[in-house]
Coordinates of C-alpha atoms and ligand atoms in Angstrom, one line a residue:
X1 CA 0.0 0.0 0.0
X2 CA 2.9 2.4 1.1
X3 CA 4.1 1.8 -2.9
X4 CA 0.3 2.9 -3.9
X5 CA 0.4 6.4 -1.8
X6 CA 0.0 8.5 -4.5
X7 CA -2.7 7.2 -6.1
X8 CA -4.3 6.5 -2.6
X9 CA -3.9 10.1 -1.7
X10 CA -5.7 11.2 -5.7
X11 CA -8.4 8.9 -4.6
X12 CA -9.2 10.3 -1.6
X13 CA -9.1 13.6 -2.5
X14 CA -11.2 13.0 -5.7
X15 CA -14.2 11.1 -3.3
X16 CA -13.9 14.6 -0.9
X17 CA -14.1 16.4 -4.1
X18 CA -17.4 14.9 -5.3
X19 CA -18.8 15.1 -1.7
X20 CA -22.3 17.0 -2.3
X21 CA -23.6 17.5 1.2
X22 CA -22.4 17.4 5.1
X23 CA -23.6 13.6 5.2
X24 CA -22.0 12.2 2.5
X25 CA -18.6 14.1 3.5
X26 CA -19.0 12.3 7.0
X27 CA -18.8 9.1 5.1
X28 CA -16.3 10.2 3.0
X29 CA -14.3 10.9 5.7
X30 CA -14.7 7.7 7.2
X31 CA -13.4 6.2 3.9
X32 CA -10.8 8.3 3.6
X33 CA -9.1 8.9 7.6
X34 CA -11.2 6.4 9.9
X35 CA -10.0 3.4 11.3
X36 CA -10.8 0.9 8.2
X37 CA -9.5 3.5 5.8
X38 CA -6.3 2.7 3.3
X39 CA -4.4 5.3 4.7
X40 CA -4.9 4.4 8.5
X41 CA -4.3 0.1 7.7
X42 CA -0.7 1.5 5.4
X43 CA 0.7 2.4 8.3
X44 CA 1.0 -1.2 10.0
X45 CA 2.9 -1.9 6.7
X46 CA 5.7 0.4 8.3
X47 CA 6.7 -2.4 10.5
X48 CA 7.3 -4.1 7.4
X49 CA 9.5 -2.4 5.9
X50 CA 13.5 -2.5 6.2
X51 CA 14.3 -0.1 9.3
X52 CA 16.4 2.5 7.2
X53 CA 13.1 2.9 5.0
X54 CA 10.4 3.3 7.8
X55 CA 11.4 7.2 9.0
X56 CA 11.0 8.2 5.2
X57 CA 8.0 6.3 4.5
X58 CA 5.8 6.9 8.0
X59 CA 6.8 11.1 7.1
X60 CA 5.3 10.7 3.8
X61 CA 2.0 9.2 5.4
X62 CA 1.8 11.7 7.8
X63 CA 2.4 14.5 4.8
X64 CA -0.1 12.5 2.5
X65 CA -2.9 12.3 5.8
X66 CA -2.1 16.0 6.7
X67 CA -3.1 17.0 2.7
X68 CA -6.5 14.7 3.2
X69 CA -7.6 16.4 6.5
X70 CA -6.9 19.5 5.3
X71 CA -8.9 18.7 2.3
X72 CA -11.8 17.5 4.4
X73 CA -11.7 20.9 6.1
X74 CA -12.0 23.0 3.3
X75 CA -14.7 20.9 1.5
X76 CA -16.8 21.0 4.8
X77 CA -16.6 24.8 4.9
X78 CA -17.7 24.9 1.6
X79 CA -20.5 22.8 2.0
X80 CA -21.4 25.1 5.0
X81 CA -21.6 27.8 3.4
X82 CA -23.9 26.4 0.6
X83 CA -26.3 24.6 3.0
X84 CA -26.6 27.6 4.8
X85 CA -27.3 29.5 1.6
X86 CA -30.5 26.9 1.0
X87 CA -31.4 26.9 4.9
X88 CA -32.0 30.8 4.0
X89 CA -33.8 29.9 1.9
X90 CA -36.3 27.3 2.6
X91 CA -37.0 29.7 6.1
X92 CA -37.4 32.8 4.7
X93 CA -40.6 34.6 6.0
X94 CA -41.9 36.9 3.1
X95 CA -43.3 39.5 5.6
X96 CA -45.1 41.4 2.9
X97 CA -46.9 38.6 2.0
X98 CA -50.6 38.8 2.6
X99 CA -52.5 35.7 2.5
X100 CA -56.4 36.3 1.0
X101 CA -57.8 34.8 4.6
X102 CA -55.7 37.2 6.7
X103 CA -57.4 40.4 8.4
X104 CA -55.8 43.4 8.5
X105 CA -55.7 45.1 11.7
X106 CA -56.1 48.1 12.5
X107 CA -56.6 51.1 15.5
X108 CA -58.9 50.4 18.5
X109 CA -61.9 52.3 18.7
X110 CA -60.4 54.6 21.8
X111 CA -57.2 54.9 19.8
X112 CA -59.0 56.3 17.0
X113 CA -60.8 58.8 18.8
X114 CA -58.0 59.7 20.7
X115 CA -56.2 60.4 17.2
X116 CA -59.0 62.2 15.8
X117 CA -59.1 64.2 19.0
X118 CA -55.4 65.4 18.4
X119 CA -56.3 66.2 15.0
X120 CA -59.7 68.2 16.0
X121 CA -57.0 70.1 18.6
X122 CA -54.0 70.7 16.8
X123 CA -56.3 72.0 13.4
X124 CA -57.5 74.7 15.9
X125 CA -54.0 75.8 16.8
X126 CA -53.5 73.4 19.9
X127 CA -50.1 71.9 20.9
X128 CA -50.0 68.3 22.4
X129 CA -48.3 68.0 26.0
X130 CA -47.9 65.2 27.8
X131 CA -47.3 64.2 31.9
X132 CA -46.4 61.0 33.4
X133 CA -49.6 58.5 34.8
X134 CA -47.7 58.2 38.5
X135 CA -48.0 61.4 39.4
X136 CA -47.4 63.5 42.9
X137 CA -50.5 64.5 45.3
X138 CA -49.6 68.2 45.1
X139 CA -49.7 68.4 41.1
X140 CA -53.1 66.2 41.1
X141 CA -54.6 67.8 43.7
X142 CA -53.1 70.4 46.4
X143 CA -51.8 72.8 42.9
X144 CA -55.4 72.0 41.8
X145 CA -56.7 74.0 44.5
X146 CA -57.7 71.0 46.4
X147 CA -55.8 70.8 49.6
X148 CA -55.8 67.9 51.8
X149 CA -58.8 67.3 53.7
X150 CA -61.2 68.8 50.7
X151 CA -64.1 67.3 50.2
X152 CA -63.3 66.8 46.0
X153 CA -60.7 64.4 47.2
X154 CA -63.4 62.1 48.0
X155 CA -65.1 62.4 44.6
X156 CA -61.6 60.9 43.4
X157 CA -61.3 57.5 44.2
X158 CA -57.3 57.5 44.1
X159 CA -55.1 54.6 43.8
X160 CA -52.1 55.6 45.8
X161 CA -48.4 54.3 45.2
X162 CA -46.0 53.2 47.5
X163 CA -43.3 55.9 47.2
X164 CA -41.9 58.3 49.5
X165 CA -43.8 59.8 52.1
X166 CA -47.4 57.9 52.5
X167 CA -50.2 59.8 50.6
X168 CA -47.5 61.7 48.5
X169 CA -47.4 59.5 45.3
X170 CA -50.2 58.2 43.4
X171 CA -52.1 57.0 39.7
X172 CA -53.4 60.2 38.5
X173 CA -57.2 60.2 38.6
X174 CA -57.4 63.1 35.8
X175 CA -55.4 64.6 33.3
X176 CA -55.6 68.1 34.7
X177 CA -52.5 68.3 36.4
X178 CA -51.0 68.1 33.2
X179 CA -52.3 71.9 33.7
X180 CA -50.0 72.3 36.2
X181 CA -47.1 71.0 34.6
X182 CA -47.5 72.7 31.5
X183 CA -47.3 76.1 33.4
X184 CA -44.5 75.7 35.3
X185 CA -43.2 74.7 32.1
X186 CA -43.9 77.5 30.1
X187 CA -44.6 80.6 29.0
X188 CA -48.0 82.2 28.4
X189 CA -49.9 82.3 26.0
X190 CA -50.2 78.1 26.3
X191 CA -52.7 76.0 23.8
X192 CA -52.5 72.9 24.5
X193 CA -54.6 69.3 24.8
X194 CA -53.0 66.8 26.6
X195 CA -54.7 62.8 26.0
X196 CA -53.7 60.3 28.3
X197 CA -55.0 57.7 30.7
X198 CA -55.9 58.0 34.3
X199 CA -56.8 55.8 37.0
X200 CA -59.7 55.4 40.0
X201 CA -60.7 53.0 41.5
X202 CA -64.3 53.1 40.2
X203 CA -66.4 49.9 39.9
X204 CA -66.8 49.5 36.3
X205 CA -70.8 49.6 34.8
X206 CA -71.3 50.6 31.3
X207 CA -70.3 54.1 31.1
X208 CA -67.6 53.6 34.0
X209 CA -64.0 52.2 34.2
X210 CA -61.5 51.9 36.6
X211 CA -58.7 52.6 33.7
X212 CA -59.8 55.1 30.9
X213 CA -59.0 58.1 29.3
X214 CA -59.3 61.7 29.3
X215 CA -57.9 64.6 27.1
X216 CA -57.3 67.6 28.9
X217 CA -57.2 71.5 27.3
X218 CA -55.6 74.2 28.6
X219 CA -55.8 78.1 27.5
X220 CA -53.7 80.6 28.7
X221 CA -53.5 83.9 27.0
X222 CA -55.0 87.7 27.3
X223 CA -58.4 88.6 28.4
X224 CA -60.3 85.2 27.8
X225 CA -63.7 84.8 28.2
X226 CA -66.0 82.4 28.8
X227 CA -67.1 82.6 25.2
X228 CA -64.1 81.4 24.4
X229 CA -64.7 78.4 26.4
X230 CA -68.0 78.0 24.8
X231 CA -67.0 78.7 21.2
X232 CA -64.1 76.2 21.5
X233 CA -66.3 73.4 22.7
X234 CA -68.8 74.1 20.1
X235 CA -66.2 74.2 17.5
X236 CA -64.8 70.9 18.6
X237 CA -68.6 69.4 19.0
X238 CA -68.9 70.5 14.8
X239 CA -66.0 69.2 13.3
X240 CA -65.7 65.7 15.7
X241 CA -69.3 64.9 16.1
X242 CA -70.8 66.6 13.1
X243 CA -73.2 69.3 13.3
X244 CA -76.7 66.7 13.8
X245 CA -75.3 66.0 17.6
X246 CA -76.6 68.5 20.2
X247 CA -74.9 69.6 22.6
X248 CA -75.3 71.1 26.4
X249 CA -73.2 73.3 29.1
X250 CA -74.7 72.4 32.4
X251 CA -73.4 74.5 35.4
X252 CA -70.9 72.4 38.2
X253 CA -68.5 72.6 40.8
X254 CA -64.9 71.8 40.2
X255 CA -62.4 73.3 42.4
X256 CA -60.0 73.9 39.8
X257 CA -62.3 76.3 37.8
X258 CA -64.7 79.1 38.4
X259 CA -67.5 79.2 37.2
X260 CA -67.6 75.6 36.0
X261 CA -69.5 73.2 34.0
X262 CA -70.3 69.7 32.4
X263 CA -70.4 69.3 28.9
X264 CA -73.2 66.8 28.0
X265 CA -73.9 65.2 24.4
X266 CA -77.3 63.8 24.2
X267 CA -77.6 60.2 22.9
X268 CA -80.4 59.2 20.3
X269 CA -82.7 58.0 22.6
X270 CA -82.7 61.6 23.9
X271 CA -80.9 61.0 27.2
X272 CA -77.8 62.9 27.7
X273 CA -74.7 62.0 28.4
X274 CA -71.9 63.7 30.4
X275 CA -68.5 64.1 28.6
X276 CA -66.4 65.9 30.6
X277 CA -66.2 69.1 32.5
X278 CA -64.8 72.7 32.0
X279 CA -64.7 75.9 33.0
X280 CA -62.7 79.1 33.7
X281 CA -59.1 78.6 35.3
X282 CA -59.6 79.5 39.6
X283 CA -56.7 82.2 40.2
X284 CA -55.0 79.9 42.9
X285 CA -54.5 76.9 40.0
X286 CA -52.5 79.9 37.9
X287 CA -50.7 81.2 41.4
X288 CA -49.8 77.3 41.6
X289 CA -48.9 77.4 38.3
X290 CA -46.4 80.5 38.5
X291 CA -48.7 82.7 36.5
X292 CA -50.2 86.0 37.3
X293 CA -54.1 86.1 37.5
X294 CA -53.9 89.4 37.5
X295 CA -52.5 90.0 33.7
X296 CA -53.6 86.4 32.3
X297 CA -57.0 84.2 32.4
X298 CA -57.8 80.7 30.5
X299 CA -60.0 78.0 30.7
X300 CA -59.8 74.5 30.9
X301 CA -61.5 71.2 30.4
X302 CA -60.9 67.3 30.5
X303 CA -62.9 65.1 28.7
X304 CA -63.4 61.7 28.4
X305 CA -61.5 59.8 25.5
X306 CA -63.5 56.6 25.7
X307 CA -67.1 57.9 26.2
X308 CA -66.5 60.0 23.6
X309 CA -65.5 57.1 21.1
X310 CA -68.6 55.4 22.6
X311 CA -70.9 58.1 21.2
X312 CA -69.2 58.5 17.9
X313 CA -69.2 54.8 17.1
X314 CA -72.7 54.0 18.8
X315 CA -71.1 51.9 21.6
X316 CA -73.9 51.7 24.4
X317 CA -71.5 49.5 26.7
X318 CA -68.3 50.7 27.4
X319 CA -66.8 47.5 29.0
X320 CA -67.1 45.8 25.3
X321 CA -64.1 47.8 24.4
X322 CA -62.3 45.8 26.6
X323 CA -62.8 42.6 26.5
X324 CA -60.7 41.9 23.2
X325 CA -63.8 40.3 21.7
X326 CA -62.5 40.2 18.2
X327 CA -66.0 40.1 17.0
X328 CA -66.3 43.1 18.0
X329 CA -63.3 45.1 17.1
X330 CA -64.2 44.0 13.8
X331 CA -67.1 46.3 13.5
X332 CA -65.3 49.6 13.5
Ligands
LIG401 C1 -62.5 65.5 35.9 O1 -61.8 64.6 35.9 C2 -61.9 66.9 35.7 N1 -60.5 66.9 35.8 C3 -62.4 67.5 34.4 C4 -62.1 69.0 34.2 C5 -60.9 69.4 33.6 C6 -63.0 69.9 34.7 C7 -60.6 70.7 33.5 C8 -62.7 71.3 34.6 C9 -61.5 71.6 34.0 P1 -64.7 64.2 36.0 O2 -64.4 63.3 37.2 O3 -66.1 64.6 35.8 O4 -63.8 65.5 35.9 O5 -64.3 63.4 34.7 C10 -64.3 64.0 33.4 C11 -64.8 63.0 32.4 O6 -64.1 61.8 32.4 C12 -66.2 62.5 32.6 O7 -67.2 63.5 32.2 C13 -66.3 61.3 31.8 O8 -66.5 61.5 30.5 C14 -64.9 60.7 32.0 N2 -64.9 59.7 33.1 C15 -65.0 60.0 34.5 N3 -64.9 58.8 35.2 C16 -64.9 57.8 34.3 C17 -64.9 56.4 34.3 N4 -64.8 55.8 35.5 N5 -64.8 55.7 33.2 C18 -64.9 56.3 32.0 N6 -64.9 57.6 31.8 C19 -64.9 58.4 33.0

């Protein structure tokens, strides 16, 4: 065999050559370098062989076994490289595909209001500001002219957090401190809405949850009135609602504002339905705020995001917009 090593080392090389996959170069090499193999039996033929001949001959097995391995090793890298090529391939998601049977998804109803909202807002010269949902005492209540102790705070059923001192950190049950925030924040004259979701702990029925979402609006400029209030609430009652819904301003009380009142939206069965509250910025909420009541006025109001997509889409339960019935985020 030692006589043959040259044509034993073309063979082997020619059977790695013609390898065509990882398997069949696993047998290959078992042919080739494993323990039946040629190459591996020639070397008990050393012992054979006259001493002065065996240094010679056992280095030009070793050469002739070093060329094979190396052989196998570069063949198997190739053959990685294509399989992997073809894995590629065969596993390639086509995420542009649509199948015909697949729905497309799209915005929830409350997302879609609060969208529109924005757009209703910022196409009557409204920025959109943003606070976080944890939220201190004093910025949702004491800078709201509600100090502790005031009877509003019951009104609130707040969800309190366990951070610093007890009572001082807490969900945020409205989006109105955002009003706050805003004003220490900048410079009048401020337009702005600011949608997000708040948090009480109210038992939910249909028109009630215990996590929703208002939008809150805050003017602050020169000498405005409360037919600015009115205007603005009839201009946003037009252009998101369209001009058959009525609407209604019904005196209230909130602390925060003075005078005060509920916007209602009446439902086609003639009943109305309450959709927020507004009114004219108290002078202590702009003190809190850093802002002179004397030289500026405004008014505010918070609305809710969810019972207002309930009356534009004809939703007369709210808790349905929950329950991820697919069914019925279908609809809209
Ligand atoms: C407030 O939260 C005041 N911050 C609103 C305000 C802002 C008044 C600025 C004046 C000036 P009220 O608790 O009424 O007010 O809530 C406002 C609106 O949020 C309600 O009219 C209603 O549309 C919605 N809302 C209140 N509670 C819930 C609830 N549990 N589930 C769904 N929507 C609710």
């Amino acid at each position: 065999m030692i006589d043959n090593l040259p044509q034993l080392e073309a063979d082997a090389l020619a059977t790695i050559t013609a390898a065509a996959d990882s398997e069949q170069l696993t047998d290959v090499q078992t042919d080739v370098v494993g323990k039946g193999a040629p190459l591996t039996l020639a070397r008990r033929d050393l012992g054979s062989l006259p001493p002065e001949d065996r240094k010679a001959a056992g280095q030009a097995l070793n050469e002739v076994r070093a060329r094979i391995e190396q052989a196998l090793e570069t063949r198997r890298s190739e053959i990685a490289a294509v399989e992997r090529v073809a894995q590629m391939e065969t596993e390639r998601l086509d995420l542009t595909e649509v199948s015909e049977s697949a729905h497309i998804g799209h915005a929830h109803i409350v997302t879609q209001a609060w969208e529109a909202l924005e757009d209703v807002f910022a196409g009557m010269g409204f920025r959109v500001a943003e606070g976080p949902q944890v939220e201190t005492d004093w910025h949702n209540f004491d800078a709201l002219n509600i100090p502790p102790g005031h009877p509003a705070r019951d009104g609130f059923d707040t969800i309190y957090v366990e951070h610093g001192e007890p009572g001082s950190t807490l969900l945020r049950t409205h989006t109105s401190p955002v009003q706050i925030r805003a004003m220490l924040t900048q410079e009048p004259p401020i337009y702005i809405v600011a949608p997000g979701r708040v948090f009480r702990r109210d038992t939910a029925d249909s028109t009630h949850l215990s996590v929703f979402q208002q939008i809150e609006g805050l003017v602050i400029d020169k000498g405005i009135s409360l037919a600015d209030l009115a205007g603005t609430i009839e201009a946003f009652t037009d252009s998101y609602f369209g001009s058959d819904f009525s609407s209604r301003l019904r005196p209230n009380h909130f602390p925060f504002t003075e005078p005060s009142a509920e916007f209602d939206i009446q439902l086609p069965d003639g009943s109305w339905l309450e959709l927020g509250g507004c009114g004219m910025v108290h002078p202590n909420v702009l003190k809190a705020g850093g802002i002179d009541p004397e030289e500026w006025s405004g008014f505010a109001f918070g609305f809710g995001i969810d019972r207002l997509a309930m009356m534009k889409f004809g939703v007369d339960d709210i808790r349905e917009a929950f329950t991820n019935d697919i069914r019925f985020i279908r609809q809209f």
